[in-house]
Structures are given as C-alpha cells and as structure tokens.
Amino acid sequence: SISKWTRNRQTIYTAIVRDMTERKRAEELIHRLAYYDHLTSLPNRALFQDLLKEAIFRGQADKKSVAILLMDLDHFKEINDTLGHHRGDFLIQQVGKQLSHVLRPSDTVARLGGDEFGVLLPLASPDDASLVAQKIMKGLEQPIEIEGLPIAVETSIGISLYPDHGESVDSLIQRADVALYTAKKGGRGYTIYSQEQDQHTPRRLALLGELRQAIEGGQ
C-alpha cells in the first residue's frame, strides 16, 4: 500500500510491501494435500473424481465415450508383509511411474489408495480402453528391482465406459470395480464391465429388501 503526506512543503510517499510468498506457499501446500497422493505425487481419489466429472460433461457435449480403468496389484499384501511397508511403498511408487510412462499426456493416472490405481481416458472407445489395459500389463511385465531383489508385478484391471455402463461418477467407478473383481476372480488380466457380472443389480437389491422385510415379519 502507498500513503502520501506533506512535511515542510515536501510531499513524501511511503510504501508498505507485504510479502505474499509464504501465504502462496501455504495455499499451494493445502491444495496439494487435498488433491495429490503424498507417496506417488499422483492425483488422489478426490481429484480423480473431479476430473472424471469434467470428462463426463465433455463426453456429453461431444457425444463421445469416456473410459476409466481401476486396477490393483495382485498379491500385494504378501509382498508388503514379506518385504515390509517401506519396500511396499517403494513398489507403489515405481508402479505409479511406470503407469505414467505408458499413458498419453491427455490421460490421467491416480492413486486411489493402498495398491489401487485409477486411469481416466477422456473421449475413449472400448477398443482404446482395451489397448491401454494391454499396454499397462505389458509395461509391468519387467520385474521391479527392490534392493537387488526382482519383484514380479501382476495386476488386474476393470474397465467401465460412459455412457454405456453409467452416466455418473459413482456408477462408473462402482461398475469398473465390479469388472475388476471379475478380472481378479477369473485371472483374466482385464475385463470390461457387463451387467451379467454385476451382483448388485436393482432387481437383486429389491429382492434383498423384500427378504429382509419377510424375515422381520416372520413370513
């Protein structure tokens, strides 16, 4: 701020400069803690959901599909328990780097928590999503070396697409998760969601509700 005053017929200006650097740094830190994973520096679940919401809006406008891939590492708990959490964290970091390496600049990879990652493919077809899943698995074929010990990384991937499998963030993530479970159970690497896989259909939920009411009513 600048102030003006007069002394002995001379005009004197004084300026007060406020250093905004620390405040800006604090705001950047808060933003980073809210939207980025501290271990991998990748977007976290909150930012992934925000970006997916934006991609859905864009898909609606362009009449294009949007794909998401959910993946986790097979047998990660055994690796973590055997080698320790520190080495498990290192493995997660290396997987995050490898995923970023195989994706296009327009794609987004996020760490959603634990050993779970999400990939967002804006304006992508089922064939695009399948190709990316294959590239991810190919990229992880080479063992990751941890302190001289080569660790084979295996992953399962579930895929869902807007608008075929859902039109909201929650429905797309839930159905990609169903496909992930199917891929993991069948040992198929990656699976695209289909309604036949889903044990949580509206009809099934309605039957469960009716069954609960019947039990409570002694029927």
PDB file of C-alpha atoms in Angstrom:
ATOM      1  CA  SER A   1       0.000   0.000   0.000  1.00  0.00           C
ATOM      2  CA  ILE A   2       1.143   3.592  -0.658  1.00  0.00           C
ATOM      3  CA  SER A   3       0.434   6.634   1.541  1.00  0.00           C
ATOM      4  CA  LYS A   4       1.107  10.291   0.868  1.00  0.00           C
ATOM      5  CA  TRP A   5       1.825  13.055   3.356  1.00  0.00           C
ATOM      6  CA  THR A   6       3.457  16.512   3.393  1.00  0.00           C
ATOM      7  CA  ARG A   7       6.240  17.822   5.646  1.00  0.00           C
ATOM      8  CA  ASN A   8       7.890  21.206   5.286  1.00  0.00           C
ATOM      9  CA  ARG A   9       6.099  21.702   1.952  1.00  0.00           C
ATOM     10  CA  GLN A  10       7.620  18.468   0.637  1.00  0.00           C
ATOM     11  CA  THR A  11       5.438  15.621  -0.468  1.00  0.00           C
ATOM     12  CA  ILE A  12       6.569  12.323   0.951  1.00  0.00           C
ATOM     13  CA  TYR A  13       5.353   8.919  -0.165  1.00  0.00           C
ATOM     14  CA  THR A  14       5.694   5.806   1.926  1.00  0.00           C
ATOM     15  CA  ALA A  15       5.134   2.298   0.625  1.00  0.00           C
ATOM     16  CA  ILE A  16       4.437  -0.873   2.544  1.00  0.00           C
ATOM     17  CA  VAL A  17       5.163  -4.064   0.638  1.00  0.00           C
ATOM     18  CA  ARG A  18       3.619  -7.230   2.023  1.00  0.00           C
ATOM     19  CA  ASP A  19       5.430 -10.432   1.245  1.00  0.00           C
ATOM     20  CA  MET A  20       2.785 -12.811  -0.149  1.00  0.00           C
ATOM     21  CA  THR A  21       5.253 -15.644  -0.756  1.00  0.00           C
ATOM     22  CA  GLU A  22       4.561 -17.545   2.447  1.00  0.00           C
ATOM     23  CA  ARG A  23       0.807 -17.246   2.032  1.00  0.00           C
ATOM     24  CA  LYS A  24       1.022 -18.503  -1.549  1.00  0.00           C
ATOM     25  CA  ARG A  25       3.176 -21.420  -0.456  1.00  0.00           C
ATOM     26  CA  ALA A  26       0.694 -22.313   2.254  1.00  0.00           C
ATOM     27  CA  GLU A  27      -2.204 -22.254  -0.234  1.00  0.00           C
ATOM     28  CA  GLU A  28      -0.256 -24.482  -2.646  1.00  0.00           C
ATOM     29  CA  LEU A  29       0.508 -26.914   0.160  1.00  0.00           C
ATOM     30  CA  ILE A  30      -3.150 -27.107   1.210  1.00  0.00           C
ATOM     31  CA  HIS A  31      -4.182 -27.730  -2.400  1.00  0.00           C
ATOM     32  CA  ARG A  32      -1.539 -30.432  -2.809  1.00  0.00           C
ATOM     33  CA  LEU A  33      -2.563 -32.201   0.395  1.00  0.00           C
ATOM     34  CA  ALA A  34      -6.212 -32.112  -0.690  1.00  0.00           C
ATOM     35  CA  TYR A  35      -5.770 -33.366  -4.254  1.00  0.00           C
ATOM     36  CA  TYR A  36      -2.493 -35.282  -4.558  1.00  0.00           C
ATOM     37  CA  ASP A  37      -1.191 -38.508  -3.088  1.00  0.00           C
ATOM     38  CA  HIS A  38       1.766 -37.868  -0.790  1.00  0.00           C
ATOM     39  CA  LEU A  39       3.584 -41.101  -1.710  1.00  0.00           C
ATOM     40  CA  THR A  40       3.457 -41.007  -5.514  1.00  0.00           C
ATOM     41  CA  SER A  41       2.624 -37.320  -6.166  1.00  0.00           C
ATOM     42  CA  LEU A  42      -0.150 -38.576  -8.449  1.00  0.00           C
ATOM     43  CA  PRO A  43      -3.705 -37.215  -8.260  1.00  0.00           C
ATOM     44  CA  ASN A  44      -5.668 -38.759  -5.391  1.00  0.00           C
ATOM     45  CA  ARG A  45      -9.217 -40.116  -5.347  1.00  0.00           C
ATOM     46  CA  ALA A  46     -10.798 -36.674  -4.846  1.00  0.00           C
ATOM     47  CA  LEU A  47      -9.056 -35.162  -7.858  1.00  0.00           C
ATOM     48  CA  PHE A  48      -9.690 -38.296  -9.948  1.00  0.00           C
ATOM     49  CA  GLN A  49     -13.426 -37.991  -9.276  1.00  0.00           C
ATOM     50  CA  ASP A  50     -13.388 -34.274 -10.159  1.00  0.00           C
ATOM     51  CA  LEU A  51     -11.549 -34.955 -13.434  1.00  0.00           C
ATOM     52  CA  LEU A  52     -13.934 -37.799 -14.266  1.00  0.00           C
ATOM     53  CA  LYS A  53     -16.882 -35.490 -13.708  1.00  0.00           C
ATOM     54  CA  GLU A  54     -15.355 -32.954 -16.111  1.00  0.00           C
ATOM     55  CA  ALA A  55     -14.672 -35.704 -18.671  1.00  0.00           C
ATOM     56  CA  ILE A  56     -18.313 -36.833 -18.491  1.00  0.00           C
ATOM     57  CA  PHE A  57     -19.503 -33.269 -19.206  1.00  0.00           C
ATOM     58  CA  ARG A  58     -17.133 -33.093 -22.160  1.00  0.00           C
ATOM     59  CA  GLY A  59     -18.274 -36.504 -23.380  1.00  0.00           C
ATOM     60  CA  GLN A  60     -21.886 -35.340 -23.228  1.00  0.00           C
ATOM     61  CA  ALA A  61     -21.079 -32.244 -25.279  1.00  0.00           C
ATOM     62  CA  ASP A  62     -19.010 -34.109 -27.879  1.00  0.00           C
ATOM     63  CA  LYS A  63     -21.218 -37.230 -27.865  1.00  0.00           C
ATOM     64  CA  LYS A  64     -18.127 -39.346 -27.161  1.00  0.00           C
ATOM     65  CA  SER A  65     -17.498 -42.132 -24.688  1.00  0.00           C
ATOM     66  CA  VAL A  66     -15.205 -41.871 -21.671  1.00  0.00           C
ATOM     67  CA  ALA A  67     -13.370 -44.821 -20.136  1.00  0.00           C
ATOM     68  CA  ILE A  68     -11.986 -45.477 -16.698  1.00  0.00           C
ATOM     69  CA  LEU A  69      -9.735 -48.309 -15.606  1.00  0.00           C
ATOM     70  CA  LEU A  70      -9.470 -49.428 -11.998  1.00  0.00           C
ATOM     71  CA  MET A  71      -6.523 -51.643 -11.158  1.00  0.00           C
ATOM     72  CA  ASP A  72      -4.792 -53.112  -8.170  1.00  0.00           C
ATOM     73  CA  LEU A  73      -1.721 -55.256  -7.664  1.00  0.00           C
ATOM     74  CA  ASP A  74      -2.232 -58.982  -7.239  1.00  0.00           C
ATOM     75  CA  HIS A  75      -0.696 -60.433  -4.057  1.00  0.00           C
ATOM     76  CA  PHE A  76       0.456 -57.006  -2.857  1.00  0.00           C
ATOM     77  CA  LYS A  77      -0.392 -57.831   0.762  1.00  0.00           C
ATOM     78  CA  GLU A  78       2.003 -60.784   0.670  1.00  0.00           C
ATOM     79  CA  ILE A  79       4.735 -58.573  -0.826  1.00  0.00           C
ATOM     80  CA  ASN A  80       4.099 -55.901   1.802  1.00  0.00           C
ATOM     81  CA  ASP A  81       4.080 -58.381   4.676  1.00  0.00           C
ATOM     82  CA  THR A  82       7.207 -60.194   3.450  1.00  0.00           C
ATOM     83  CA  LEU A  83       9.389 -57.230   2.498  1.00  0.00           C
ATOM     84  CA  GLY A  84       7.984 -54.599   4.869  1.00  0.00           C
ATOM     85  CA  HIS A  85       5.907 -51.471   4.359  1.00  0.00           C
ATOM     86  CA  HIS A  86       8.880 -49.319   3.349  1.00  0.00           C
ATOM     87  CA  ARG A  87       9.685 -51.576   0.392  1.00  0.00           C
ATOM     88  CA  GLY A  88       5.985 -51.910  -0.363  1.00  0.00           C
ATOM     89  CA  ASP A  89       5.777 -48.115  -0.606  1.00  0.00           C
ATOM     90  CA  PHE A  90       8.763 -48.112  -2.971  1.00  0.00           C
ATOM     91  CA  LEU A  91       6.988 -50.664  -5.173  1.00  0.00           C
ATOM     92  CA  ILE A  92       3.860 -48.478  -5.286  1.00  0.00           C
ATOM     93  CA  GLN A  93       5.997 -45.500  -6.318  1.00  0.00           C
ATOM     94  CA  GLN A  94       7.641 -47.453  -9.141  1.00  0.00           C
ATOM     95  CA  VAL A  95       4.298 -48.741 -10.416  1.00  0.00           C
ATOM     96  CA  GLY A  96       2.958 -45.175 -10.444  1.00  0.00           C
ATOM     97  CA  LYS A  97       5.939 -44.025 -12.517  1.00  0.00           C
ATOM     98  CA  GLN A  98       5.518 -46.910 -14.948  1.00  0.00           C
ATOM     99  CA  LEU A  99       1.823 -46.163 -15.413  1.00  0.00           C
ATOM    100  CA  SER A 100       2.570 -42.500 -16.128  1.00  0.00           C
ATOM    101  CA  HIS A 101       5.191 -43.580 -18.666  1.00  0.00           C
ATOM    102  CA  VAL A 102       2.857 -45.750 -20.802  1.00  0.00           C
ATOM    103  CA  LEU A 103      -0.104 -43.333 -20.872  1.00  0.00           C
ATOM    104  CA  ARG A 104      -0.739 -40.441 -23.225  1.00  0.00           C
ATOM    105  CA  PRO A 105      -0.412 -36.843 -21.944  1.00  0.00           C
ATOM    106  CA  SER A 106      -4.198 -36.464 -22.203  1.00  0.00           C
ATOM    107  CA  ASP A 107      -4.789 -39.461 -19.905  1.00  0.00           C
ATOM    108  CA  THR A 108      -4.731 -39.324 -16.118  1.00  0.00           C
ATOM    109  CA  VAL A 109      -3.408 -41.879 -13.661  1.00  0.00           C
ATOM    110  CA  ALA A 110      -4.291 -41.529  -9.970  1.00  0.00           C
ATOM    111  CA  ARG A 111      -3.520 -43.435  -6.820  1.00  0.00           C
ATOM    112  CA  LEU A 112      -6.858 -44.102  -5.178  1.00  0.00           C
ATOM    113  CA  GLY A 113      -5.433 -45.663  -2.013  1.00  0.00           C
ATOM    114  CA  GLY A 114      -3.401 -48.685  -0.941  1.00  0.00           C
ATOM    115  CA  ASP A 115      -2.351 -50.577  -4.069  1.00  0.00           C
ATOM    116  CA  GLU A 116      -5.317 -49.315  -6.112  1.00  0.00           C
ATOM    117  CA  PHE A 117      -4.852 -47.019  -9.113  1.00  0.00           C
ATOM    118  CA  GLY A 118      -7.324 -45.356 -11.440  1.00  0.00           C
ATOM    119  CA  VAL A 119      -6.812 -44.359 -15.073  1.00  0.00           C
ATOM    120  CA  LEU A 120      -9.043 -41.854 -16.868  1.00  0.00           C
ATOM    121  CA  LEU A 121      -9.216 -41.947 -20.666  1.00  0.00           C
ATOM    122  CA  PRO A 122     -11.198 -38.954 -21.976  1.00  0.00           C
ATOM    123  CA  LEU A 123     -13.046 -39.473 -25.272  1.00  0.00           C
ATOM    124  CA  ALA A 124     -12.029 -43.131 -25.469  1.00  0.00           C
ATOM    125  CA  SER A 125     -13.743 -46.124 -27.064  1.00  0.00           C
ATOM    126  CA  PRO A 126     -13.862 -49.694 -25.686  1.00  0.00           C
ATOM    127  CA  ASP A 127     -11.049 -50.587 -28.104  1.00  0.00           C
ATOM    128  CA  ASP A 128      -8.965 -47.674 -26.780  1.00  0.00           C
ATOM    129  CA  ALA A 129      -9.527 -48.836 -23.206  1.00  0.00           C
ATOM    130  CA  SER A 130      -8.571 -52.426 -24.047  1.00  0.00           C
ATOM    131  CA  LEU A 131      -5.420 -51.236 -25.787  1.00  0.00           C
ATOM    132  CA  VAL A 132      -4.398 -49.146 -22.772  1.00  0.00           C
ATOM    133  CA  ALA A 133      -5.029 -52.096 -20.430  1.00  0.00           C
ATOM    134  CA  GLN A 134      -2.770 -54.252 -22.603  1.00  0.00           C
ATOM    135  CA  LYS A 135      -0.076 -51.553 -22.608  1.00  0.00           C
ATOM    136  CA  ILE A 136      -0.246 -51.331 -18.807  1.00  0.00           C
ATOM    137  CA  MET A 137       0.175 -55.072 -18.392  1.00  0.00           C
ATOM    138  CA  LYS A 138       2.985 -55.091 -20.943  1.00  0.00           C
ATOM    139  CA  GLY A 139       4.708 -52.232 -19.150  1.00  0.00           C
ATOM    140  CA  LEU A 140       4.603 -54.107 -15.851  1.00  0.00           C
ATOM    141  CA  GLU A 141       5.994 -57.365 -17.260  1.00  0.00           C
ATOM    142  CA  GLN A 142       9.546 -56.398 -16.354  1.00  0.00           C
ATOM    143  CA  PRO A 143      10.192 -57.156 -12.651  1.00  0.00           C
ATOM    144  CA  ILE A 144      10.807 -54.155 -10.392  1.00  0.00           C
ATOM    145  CA  GLU A 145      14.069 -54.415  -8.502  1.00  0.00           C
ATOM    146  CA  ILE A 146      13.945 -53.610  -4.796  1.00  0.00           C
ATOM    147  CA  GLU A 147      17.366 -53.618  -3.107  1.00  0.00           C
ATOM    148  CA  GLY A 148      18.674 -56.148  -5.597  1.00  0.00           C
ATOM    149  CA  LEU A 149      15.615 -58.379  -5.393  1.00  0.00           C
ATOM    150  CA  PRO A 150      13.493 -58.592  -8.598  1.00  0.00           C
ATOM    151  CA  ILE A 151       9.772 -58.434  -7.798  1.00  0.00           C
ATOM    152  CA  ALA A 152       7.272 -59.579 -10.415  1.00  0.00           C
ATOM    153  CA  VAL A 153       4.270 -57.285 -10.534  1.00  0.00           C
ATOM    154  CA  GLU A 154       0.905 -58.674 -11.620  1.00  0.00           C
ATOM    155  CA  THR A 155      -2.212 -56.573 -11.921  1.00  0.00           C
ATOM    156  CA  SER A 156      -5.939 -56.938 -12.513  1.00  0.00           C
ATOM    157  CA  ILE A 157      -7.894 -54.232 -14.347  1.00  0.00           C
ATOM    158  CA  GLY A 158     -11.603 -53.435 -14.503  1.00  0.00           C
ATOM    159  CA  ILE A 159     -12.987 -51.129 -17.195  1.00  0.00           C
ATOM    160  CA  SER A 160     -16.223 -49.158 -17.471  1.00  0.00           C
ATOM    161  CA  LEU A 161     -17.334 -46.603 -20.036  1.00  0.00           C
ATOM    162  CA  TYR A 162     -19.633 -43.605 -20.159  1.00  0.00           C
ATOM    163  CA  PRO A 163     -22.441 -43.719 -21.250  1.00  0.00           C
ATOM    164  CA  ASP A 164     -22.714 -47.475 -21.849  1.00  0.00           C
ATOM    165  CA  HIS A 165     -22.190 -48.501 -18.221  1.00  0.00           C
ATOM    166  CA  GLY A 166     -23.231 -45.395 -16.313  1.00  0.00           C
ATOM    167  CA  GLU A 167     -23.674 -41.651 -16.542  1.00  0.00           C
ATOM    168  CA  SER A 168     -22.354 -40.571 -13.143  1.00  0.00           C
ATOM    169  CA  VAL A 169     -19.013 -40.681 -11.380  1.00  0.00           C
ATOM    170  CA  ASP A 170     -20.252 -43.100  -8.718  1.00  0.00           C
ATOM    171  CA  SER A 171     -21.879 -45.542 -11.148  1.00  0.00           C
ATOM    172  CA  LEU A 172     -18.828 -45.686 -13.413  1.00  0.00           C
ATOM    173  CA  ILE A 173     -16.454 -46.297 -10.519  1.00  0.00           C
ATOM    174  CA  GLN A 174     -18.758 -48.912  -8.998  1.00  0.00           C
ATOM    175  CA  ARG A 175     -19.047 -50.793 -12.289  1.00  0.00           C
ATOM    176  CA  ALA A 176     -15.330 -50.616 -13.014  1.00  0.00           C
ATOM    177  CA  ASP A 177     -14.866 -52.087  -9.547  1.00  0.00           C
ATOM    178  CA  VAL A 178     -17.249 -54.944 -10.431  1.00  0.00           C
ATOM    179  CA  ALA A 179     -15.230 -55.593 -13.599  1.00  0.00           C
ATOM    180  CA  LEU A 180     -12.017 -55.513 -11.553  1.00  0.00           C
ATOM    181  CA  TYR A 181     -13.387 -58.154  -9.197  1.00  0.00           C
ATOM    182  CA  THR A 182     -14.415 -60.280 -12.182  1.00  0.00           C
ATOM    183  CA  ALA A 183     -10.953 -59.974 -13.747  1.00  0.00           C
ATOM    184  CA  LYS A 184      -9.272 -60.872 -10.473  1.00  0.00           C
ATOM    185  CA  LYS A 185     -11.575 -63.814  -9.831  1.00  0.00           C
ATOM    186  CA  GLY A 186     -11.169 -65.188 -13.347  1.00  0.00           C
ATOM    187  CA  GLY A 187      -7.450 -64.461 -13.675  1.00  0.00           C
ATOM    188  CA  ARG A 188      -8.060 -62.697 -16.975  1.00  0.00           C
ATOM    189  CA  GLY A 189      -5.865 -59.618 -16.615  1.00  0.00           C
ATOM    190  CA  TYR A 190      -8.526 -57.095 -17.593  1.00  0.00           C
ATOM    191  CA  THR A 191     -12.286 -57.152 -18.041  1.00  0.00           C
ATOM    192  CA  ILE A 192     -14.806 -54.668 -19.445  1.00  0.00           C
ATOM    193  CA  TYR A 193     -17.946 -54.368 -17.335  1.00  0.00           C
ATOM    194  CA  SER A 194     -21.098 -56.197 -18.376  1.00  0.00           C
ATOM    195  CA  GLN A 195     -24.387 -56.431 -16.493  1.00  0.00           C
ATOM    196  CA  GLU A 196     -24.039 -60.202 -16.220  1.00  0.00           C
ATOM    197  CA  GLN A 197     -21.078 -59.690 -13.881  1.00  0.00           C
ATOM    198  CA  ASP A 198     -22.941 -57.438 -11.505  1.00  0.00           C
ATOM    199  CA  GLN A 199     -24.430 -58.961  -8.361  1.00  0.00           C
ATOM    200  CA  HIS A 200     -25.779 -55.550  -7.306  1.00  0.00           C
ATOM    201  CA  THR A 201     -28.460 -55.036  -9.942  1.00  0.00           C
ATOM    202  CA  PRO A 202     -31.638 -53.125  -8.930  1.00  0.00           C
ATOM    203  CA  ARG A 203     -33.701 -56.348  -9.064  1.00  0.00           C
ATOM    204  CA  ARG A 204     -31.270 -58.148  -6.750  1.00  0.00           C
ATOM    205  CA  LEU A 205     -31.274 -55.247  -4.289  1.00  0.00           C
ATOM    206  CA  ALA A 206     -35.088 -55.211  -4.347  1.00  0.00           C
ATOM    207  CA  LEU A 207     -35.197 -58.957  -3.598  1.00  0.00           C
ATOM    208  CA  LEU A 208     -32.795 -58.490  -0.694  1.00  0.00           C
ATOM    209  CA  GLY A 209     -35.027 -55.752   0.695  1.00  0.00           C
ATOM    210  CA  GLU A 210     -38.128 -57.927   0.364  1.00  0.00           C
ATOM    211  CA  LEU A 211     -36.333 -60.843   2.007  1.00  0.00           C
ATOM    212  CA  ARG A 212     -35.300 -58.667   4.957  1.00  0.00           C
ATOM    213  CA  GLN A 213     -38.896 -57.446   5.404  1.00  0.00           C
ATOM    214  CA  ALA A 214     -40.200 -61.039   5.221  1.00  0.00           C
ATOM    215  CA  ILE A 215     -37.777 -62.203   7.907  1.00  0.00           C
ATOM    216  CA  GLU A 216     -38.649 -59.295  10.186  1.00  0.00           C
ATOM    217  CA  GLY A 217     -42.362 -60.004   9.627  1.00  0.00           C
ATOM    218  CA  GLY A 218     -41.994 -63.709  10.401  1.00  0.00           C
ATOM    219  CA  GLN A 219     -43.159 -64.665   6.899  1.00  0.00           C
TER     220      GLN A 219
END
